[in-house]
PDB file of C-alpha atoms in Angstrom:
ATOM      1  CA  UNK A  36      60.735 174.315 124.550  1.00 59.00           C
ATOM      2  CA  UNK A  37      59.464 171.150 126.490  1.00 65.00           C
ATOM      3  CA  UNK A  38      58.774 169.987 129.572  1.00 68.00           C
ATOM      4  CA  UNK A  39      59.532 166.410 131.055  1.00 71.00           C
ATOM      5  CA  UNK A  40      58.636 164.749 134.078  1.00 73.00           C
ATOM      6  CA  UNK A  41      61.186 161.970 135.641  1.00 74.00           C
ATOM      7  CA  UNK A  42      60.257 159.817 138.563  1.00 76.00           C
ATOM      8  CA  UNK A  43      61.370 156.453 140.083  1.00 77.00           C
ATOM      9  CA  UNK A  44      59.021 154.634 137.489  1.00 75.00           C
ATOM     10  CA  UNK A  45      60.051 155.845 134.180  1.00 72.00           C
ATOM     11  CA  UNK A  46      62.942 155.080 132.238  1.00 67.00           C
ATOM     12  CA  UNK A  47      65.501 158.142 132.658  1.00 69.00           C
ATOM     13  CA  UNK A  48      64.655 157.973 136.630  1.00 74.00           C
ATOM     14  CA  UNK A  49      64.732 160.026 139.599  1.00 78.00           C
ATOM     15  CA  UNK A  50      65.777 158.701 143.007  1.00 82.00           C
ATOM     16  CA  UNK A  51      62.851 156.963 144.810  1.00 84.00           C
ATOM     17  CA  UNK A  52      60.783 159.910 146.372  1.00 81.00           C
ATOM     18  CA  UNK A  53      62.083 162.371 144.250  1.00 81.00           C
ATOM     19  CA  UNK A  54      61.233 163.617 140.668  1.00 81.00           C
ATOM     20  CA  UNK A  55      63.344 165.667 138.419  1.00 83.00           C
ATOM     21  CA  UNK A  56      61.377 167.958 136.075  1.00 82.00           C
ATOM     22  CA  UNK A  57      63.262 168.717 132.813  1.00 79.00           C
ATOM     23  CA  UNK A  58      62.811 172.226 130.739  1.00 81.00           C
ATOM     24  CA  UNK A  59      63.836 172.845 127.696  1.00 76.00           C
ATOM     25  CA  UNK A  60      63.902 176.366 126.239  1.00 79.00           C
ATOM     26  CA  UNK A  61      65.813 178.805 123.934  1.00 81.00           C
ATOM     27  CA  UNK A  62      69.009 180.166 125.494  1.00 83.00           C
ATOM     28  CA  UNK A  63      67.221 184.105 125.767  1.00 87.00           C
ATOM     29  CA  UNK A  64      63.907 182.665 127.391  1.00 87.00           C
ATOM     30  CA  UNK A  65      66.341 180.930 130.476  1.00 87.00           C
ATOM     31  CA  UNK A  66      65.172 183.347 133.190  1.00 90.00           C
ATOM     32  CA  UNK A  67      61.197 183.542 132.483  1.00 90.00           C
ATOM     33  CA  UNK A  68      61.660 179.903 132.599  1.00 86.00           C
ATOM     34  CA  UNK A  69      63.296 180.383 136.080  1.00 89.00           C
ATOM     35  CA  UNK A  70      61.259 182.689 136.827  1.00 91.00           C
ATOM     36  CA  UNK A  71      58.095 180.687 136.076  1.00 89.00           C
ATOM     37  CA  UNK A  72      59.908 177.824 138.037  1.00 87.00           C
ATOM     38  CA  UNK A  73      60.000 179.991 141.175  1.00 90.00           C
ATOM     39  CA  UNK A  74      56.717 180.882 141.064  1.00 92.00           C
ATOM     40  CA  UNK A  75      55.164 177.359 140.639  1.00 89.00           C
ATOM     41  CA  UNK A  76      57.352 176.018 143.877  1.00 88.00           C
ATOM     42  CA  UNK A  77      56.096 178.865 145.884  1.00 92.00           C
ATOM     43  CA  UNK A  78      52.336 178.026 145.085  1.00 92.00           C
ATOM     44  CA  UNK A  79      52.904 174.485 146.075  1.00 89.00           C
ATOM     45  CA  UNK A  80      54.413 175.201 149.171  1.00 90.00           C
ATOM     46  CA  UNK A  81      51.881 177.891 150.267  1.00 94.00           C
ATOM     47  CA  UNK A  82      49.201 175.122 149.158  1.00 94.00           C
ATOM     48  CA  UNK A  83      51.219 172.816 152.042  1.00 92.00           C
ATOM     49  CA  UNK A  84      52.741 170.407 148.892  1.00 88.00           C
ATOM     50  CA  UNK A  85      56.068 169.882 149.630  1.00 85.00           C
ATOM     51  CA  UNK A  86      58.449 170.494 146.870  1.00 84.00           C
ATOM     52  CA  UNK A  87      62.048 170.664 149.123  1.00 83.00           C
ATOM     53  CA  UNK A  88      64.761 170.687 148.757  1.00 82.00           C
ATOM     54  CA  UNK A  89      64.825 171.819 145.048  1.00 84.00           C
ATOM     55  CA  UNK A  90      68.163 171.365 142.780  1.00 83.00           C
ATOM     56  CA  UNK A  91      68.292 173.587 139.951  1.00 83.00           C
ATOM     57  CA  UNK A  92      71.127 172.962 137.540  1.00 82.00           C
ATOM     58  CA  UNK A  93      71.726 174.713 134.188  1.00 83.00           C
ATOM     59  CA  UNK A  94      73.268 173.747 130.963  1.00 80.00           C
ATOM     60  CA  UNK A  95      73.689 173.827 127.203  1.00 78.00           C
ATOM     61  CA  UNK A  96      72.843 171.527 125.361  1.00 71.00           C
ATOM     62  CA  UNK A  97      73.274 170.582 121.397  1.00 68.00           C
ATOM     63  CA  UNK A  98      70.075 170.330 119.358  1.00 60.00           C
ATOM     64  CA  UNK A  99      71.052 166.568 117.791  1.00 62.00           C
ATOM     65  CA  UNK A 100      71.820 165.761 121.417  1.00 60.00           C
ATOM     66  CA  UNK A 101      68.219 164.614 122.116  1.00 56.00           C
ATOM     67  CA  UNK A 102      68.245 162.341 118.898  1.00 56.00           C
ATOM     68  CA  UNK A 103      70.591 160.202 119.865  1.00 58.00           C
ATOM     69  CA  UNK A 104      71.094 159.502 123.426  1.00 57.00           C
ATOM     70  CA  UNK A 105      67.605 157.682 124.432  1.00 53.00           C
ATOM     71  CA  UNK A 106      68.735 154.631 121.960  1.00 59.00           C
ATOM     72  CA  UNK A 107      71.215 154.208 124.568  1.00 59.00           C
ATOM     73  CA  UNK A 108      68.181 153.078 127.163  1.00 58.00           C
ATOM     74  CA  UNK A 109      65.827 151.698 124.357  1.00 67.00           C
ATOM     75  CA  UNK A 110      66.191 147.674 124.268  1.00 70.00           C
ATOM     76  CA  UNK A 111      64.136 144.819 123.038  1.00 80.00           C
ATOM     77  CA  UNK A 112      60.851 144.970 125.465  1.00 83.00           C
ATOM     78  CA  UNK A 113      57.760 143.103 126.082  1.00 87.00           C
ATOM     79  CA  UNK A 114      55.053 144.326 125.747  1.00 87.00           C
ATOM     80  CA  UNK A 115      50.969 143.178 126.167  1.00 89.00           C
ATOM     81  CA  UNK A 116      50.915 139.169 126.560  1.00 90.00           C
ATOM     82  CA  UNK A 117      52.305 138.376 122.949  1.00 90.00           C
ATOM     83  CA  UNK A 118      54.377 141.465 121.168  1.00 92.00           C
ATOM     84  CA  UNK A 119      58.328 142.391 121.873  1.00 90.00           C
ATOM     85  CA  UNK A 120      59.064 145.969 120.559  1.00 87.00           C
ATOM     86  CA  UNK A 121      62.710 145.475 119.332  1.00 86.00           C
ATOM     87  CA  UNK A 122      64.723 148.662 117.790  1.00 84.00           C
ATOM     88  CA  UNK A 123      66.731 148.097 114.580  1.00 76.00           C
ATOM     89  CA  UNK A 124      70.061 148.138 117.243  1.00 76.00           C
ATOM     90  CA  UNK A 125      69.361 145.963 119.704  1.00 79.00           C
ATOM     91  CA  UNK A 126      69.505 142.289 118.218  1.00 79.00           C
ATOM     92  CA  UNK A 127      67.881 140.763 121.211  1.00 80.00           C
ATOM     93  CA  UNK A 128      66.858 137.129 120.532  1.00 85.00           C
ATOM     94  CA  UNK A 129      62.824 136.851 121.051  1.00 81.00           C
ATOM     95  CA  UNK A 130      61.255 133.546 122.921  1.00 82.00           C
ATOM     96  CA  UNK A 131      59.299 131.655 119.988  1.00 85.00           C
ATOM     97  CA  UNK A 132      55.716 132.719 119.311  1.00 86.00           C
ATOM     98  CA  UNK A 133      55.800 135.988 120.256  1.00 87.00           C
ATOM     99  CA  UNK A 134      54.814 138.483 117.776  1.00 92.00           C
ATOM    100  CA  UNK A 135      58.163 140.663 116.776  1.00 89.00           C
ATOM    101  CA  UNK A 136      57.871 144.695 115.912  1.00 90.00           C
ATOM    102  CA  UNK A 137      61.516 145.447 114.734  1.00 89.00           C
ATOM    103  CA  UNK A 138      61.511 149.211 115.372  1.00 85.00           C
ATOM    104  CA  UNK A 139      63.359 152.468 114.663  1.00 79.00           C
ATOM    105  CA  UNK A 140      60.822 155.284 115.885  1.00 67.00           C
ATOM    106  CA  UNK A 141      63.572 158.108 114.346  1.00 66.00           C
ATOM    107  CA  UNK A 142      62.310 161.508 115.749  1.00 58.00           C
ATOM    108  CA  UNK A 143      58.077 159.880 115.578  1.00 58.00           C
ATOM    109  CA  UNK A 144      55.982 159.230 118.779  1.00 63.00           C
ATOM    110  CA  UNK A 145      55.939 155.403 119.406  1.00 66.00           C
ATOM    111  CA  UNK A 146      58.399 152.812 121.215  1.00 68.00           C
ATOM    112  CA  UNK A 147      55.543 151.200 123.390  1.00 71.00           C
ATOM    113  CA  UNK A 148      57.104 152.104 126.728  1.00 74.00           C
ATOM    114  CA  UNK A 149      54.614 154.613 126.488  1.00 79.00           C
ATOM    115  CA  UNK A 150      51.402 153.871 128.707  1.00 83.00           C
ATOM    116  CA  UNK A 151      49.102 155.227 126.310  1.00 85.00           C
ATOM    117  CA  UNK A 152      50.465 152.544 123.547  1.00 86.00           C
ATOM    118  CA  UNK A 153      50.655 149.148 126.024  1.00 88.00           C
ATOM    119  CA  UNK A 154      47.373 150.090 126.736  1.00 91.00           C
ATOM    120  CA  UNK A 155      45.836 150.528 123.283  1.00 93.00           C
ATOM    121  CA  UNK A 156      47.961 147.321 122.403  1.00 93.00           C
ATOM    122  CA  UNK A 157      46.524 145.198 125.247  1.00 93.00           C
ATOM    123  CA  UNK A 158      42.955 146.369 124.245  1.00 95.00           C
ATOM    124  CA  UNK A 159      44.050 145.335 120.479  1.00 96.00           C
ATOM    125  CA  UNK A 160      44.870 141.949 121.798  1.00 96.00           C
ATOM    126  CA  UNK A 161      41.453 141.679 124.259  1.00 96.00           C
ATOM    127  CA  UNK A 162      39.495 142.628 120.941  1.00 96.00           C
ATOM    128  CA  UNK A 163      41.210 140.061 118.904  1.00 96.00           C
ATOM    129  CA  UNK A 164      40.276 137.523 120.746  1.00 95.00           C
ATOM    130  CA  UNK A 165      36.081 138.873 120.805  1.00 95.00           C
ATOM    131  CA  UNK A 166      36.614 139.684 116.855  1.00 94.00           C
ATOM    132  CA  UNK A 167      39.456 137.678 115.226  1.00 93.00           C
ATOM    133  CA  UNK A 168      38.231 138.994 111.574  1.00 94.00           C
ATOM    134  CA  UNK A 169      38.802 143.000 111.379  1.00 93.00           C
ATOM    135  CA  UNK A 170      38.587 144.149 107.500  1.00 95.00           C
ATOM    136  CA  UNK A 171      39.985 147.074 107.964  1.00 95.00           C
ATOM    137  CA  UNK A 172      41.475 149.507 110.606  1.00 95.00           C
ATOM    138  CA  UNK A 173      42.423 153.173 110.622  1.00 95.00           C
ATOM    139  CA  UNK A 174      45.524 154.642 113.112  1.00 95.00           C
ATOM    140  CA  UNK A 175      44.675 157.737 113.570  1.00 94.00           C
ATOM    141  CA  UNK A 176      48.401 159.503 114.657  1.00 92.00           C
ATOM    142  CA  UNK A 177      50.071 156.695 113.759  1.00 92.00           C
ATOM    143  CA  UNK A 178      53.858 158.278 114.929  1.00 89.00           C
ATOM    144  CA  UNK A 179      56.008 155.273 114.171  1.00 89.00           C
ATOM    145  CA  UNK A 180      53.597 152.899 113.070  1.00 93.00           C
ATOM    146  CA  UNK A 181      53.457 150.731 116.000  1.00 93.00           C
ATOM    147  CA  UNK A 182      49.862 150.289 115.952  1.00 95.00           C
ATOM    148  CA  UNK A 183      49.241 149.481 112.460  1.00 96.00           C
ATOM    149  CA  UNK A 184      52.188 147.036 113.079  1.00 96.00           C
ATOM    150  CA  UNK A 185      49.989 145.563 115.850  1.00 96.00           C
ATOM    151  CA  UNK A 186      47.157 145.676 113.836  1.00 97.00           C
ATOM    152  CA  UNK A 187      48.436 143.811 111.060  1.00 97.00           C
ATOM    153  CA  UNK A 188      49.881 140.837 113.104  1.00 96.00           C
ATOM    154  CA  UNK A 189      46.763 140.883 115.239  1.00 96.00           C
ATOM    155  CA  UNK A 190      44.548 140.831 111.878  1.00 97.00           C
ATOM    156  CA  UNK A 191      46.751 139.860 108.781  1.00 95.00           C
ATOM    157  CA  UNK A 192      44.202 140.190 106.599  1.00 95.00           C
ATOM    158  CA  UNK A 193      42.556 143.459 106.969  1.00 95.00           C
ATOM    159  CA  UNK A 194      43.919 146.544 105.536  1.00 95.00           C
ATOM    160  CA  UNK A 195      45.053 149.258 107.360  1.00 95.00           C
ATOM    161  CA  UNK A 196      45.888 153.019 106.769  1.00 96.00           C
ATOM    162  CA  UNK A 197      47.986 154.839 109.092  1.00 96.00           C
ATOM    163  CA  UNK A 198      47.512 158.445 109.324  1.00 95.00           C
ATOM    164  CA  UNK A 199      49.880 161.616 111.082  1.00 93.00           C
ATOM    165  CA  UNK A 200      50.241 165.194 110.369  1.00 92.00           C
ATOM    166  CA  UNK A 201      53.571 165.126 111.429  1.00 88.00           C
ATOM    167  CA  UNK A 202      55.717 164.473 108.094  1.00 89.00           C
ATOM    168  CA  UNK A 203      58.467 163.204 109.796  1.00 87.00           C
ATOM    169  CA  UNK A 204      56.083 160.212 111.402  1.00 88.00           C
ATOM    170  CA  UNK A 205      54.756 159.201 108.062  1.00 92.00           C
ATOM    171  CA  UNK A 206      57.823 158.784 106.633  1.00 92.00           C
ATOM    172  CA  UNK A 207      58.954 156.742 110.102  1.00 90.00           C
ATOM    173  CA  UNK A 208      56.121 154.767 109.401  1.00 92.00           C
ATOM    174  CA  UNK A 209      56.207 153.775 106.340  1.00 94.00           C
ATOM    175  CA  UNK A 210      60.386 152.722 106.592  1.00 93.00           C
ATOM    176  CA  UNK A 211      59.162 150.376 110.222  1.00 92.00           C
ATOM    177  CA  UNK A 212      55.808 148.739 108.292  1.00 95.00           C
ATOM    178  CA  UNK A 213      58.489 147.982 105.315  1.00 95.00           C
ATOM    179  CA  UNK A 214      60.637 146.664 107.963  1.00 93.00           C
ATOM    180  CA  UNK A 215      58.330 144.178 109.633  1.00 94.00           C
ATOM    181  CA  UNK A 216      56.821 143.058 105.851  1.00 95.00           C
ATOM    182  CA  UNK A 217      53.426 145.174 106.359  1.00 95.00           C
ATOM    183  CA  UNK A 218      52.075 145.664 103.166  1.00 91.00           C
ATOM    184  CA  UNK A 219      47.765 145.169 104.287  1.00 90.00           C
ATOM    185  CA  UNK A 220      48.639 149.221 105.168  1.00 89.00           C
ATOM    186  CA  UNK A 221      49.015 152.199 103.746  1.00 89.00           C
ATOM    187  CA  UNK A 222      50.751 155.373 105.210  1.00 86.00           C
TER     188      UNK A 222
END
């Protein structure tokens, strides 16, 4: 299973002042999961956090379900001062002379809406401008090869390997760094 946290600021939202936790589990583990649920409210409300009123809604759902449905809500998006993260389906016009990452993450980590990339990729950018010559640069867990992509507009003439233990992100990564023309990197 999974768990997911929705909340006014991220991009499936909750109602302002509200946040909508999302579990996923196995059809037979549905009432340890409830269970568990239950148990976790009452803590926070004998700890004074206030938790009510709480929703709970059930329901099946298909295993492809999840692989589909967030390209609905994935678009063409800015992100640090010079890069727009555009997915294969969106064919959003970009303002000249910013840096383009065409983009189909698949099932791999790595759209940039995630804080923990638009940070790394404004840090990329701050370095580039103390170091403009990198020779070479490693992403460790590269999921869908954003990074490297960064990396290799940022410095087009180091080489790069991207790295992931995750087969499925590899492969990701090597079909988006053949789709933006990165070949300083190797996956």
């Amino acid at each position: 299973g999974g768990v997911e946290m929705r909340d006014a600021e991220t991009l499936l939202s909750a109602a302002a002042g509200r946040t909508c936790v999302v579990a996923l589990c196995q059809p037979d583990r549905t009432q340890s999961l409830l269970d568990a649920a239950a148990e976790t409210m009452a803590a926070a409300r004998a700890a004074g956090i206030p938790v009510d009123p709480v929703t709970i809604r059930q329901r099946e759902a298909h295993e492809d379900e999840w692989r589909d449905v967030w390209k609905q809500f994935f678009r063409a998006t800015r992100v640090g001062r010079r890069f727009t993260v555009r997915p294969s389906w969106d064919p959003t016009e970009v303002p000249a002379g910013e840096f383009v990452i065409d983009l189909d993450p698949g099932m791999a980590f790595g759209t940039g809406a995630h804080p923990s990339t638009r940070l790394v990729i404004t840090l990329a950018e701050q370095l580039c401008e103390e170091r403009p010559r990198l020779d070479r640069v490693l992403d460790l867990g590269c999921g869908s090869g954003i990074l490297s992509i960064v990396a290799a507009r940022l410095w087009p003439l180091a080489s790069g390997l991207a790295v992931d233990n995750d087969l499925q992100a590899t492969i990701c990564a090597k079909e988006n760094l053949e789709r933006n023309h990165v070949v300083s990197f190797d996956v």
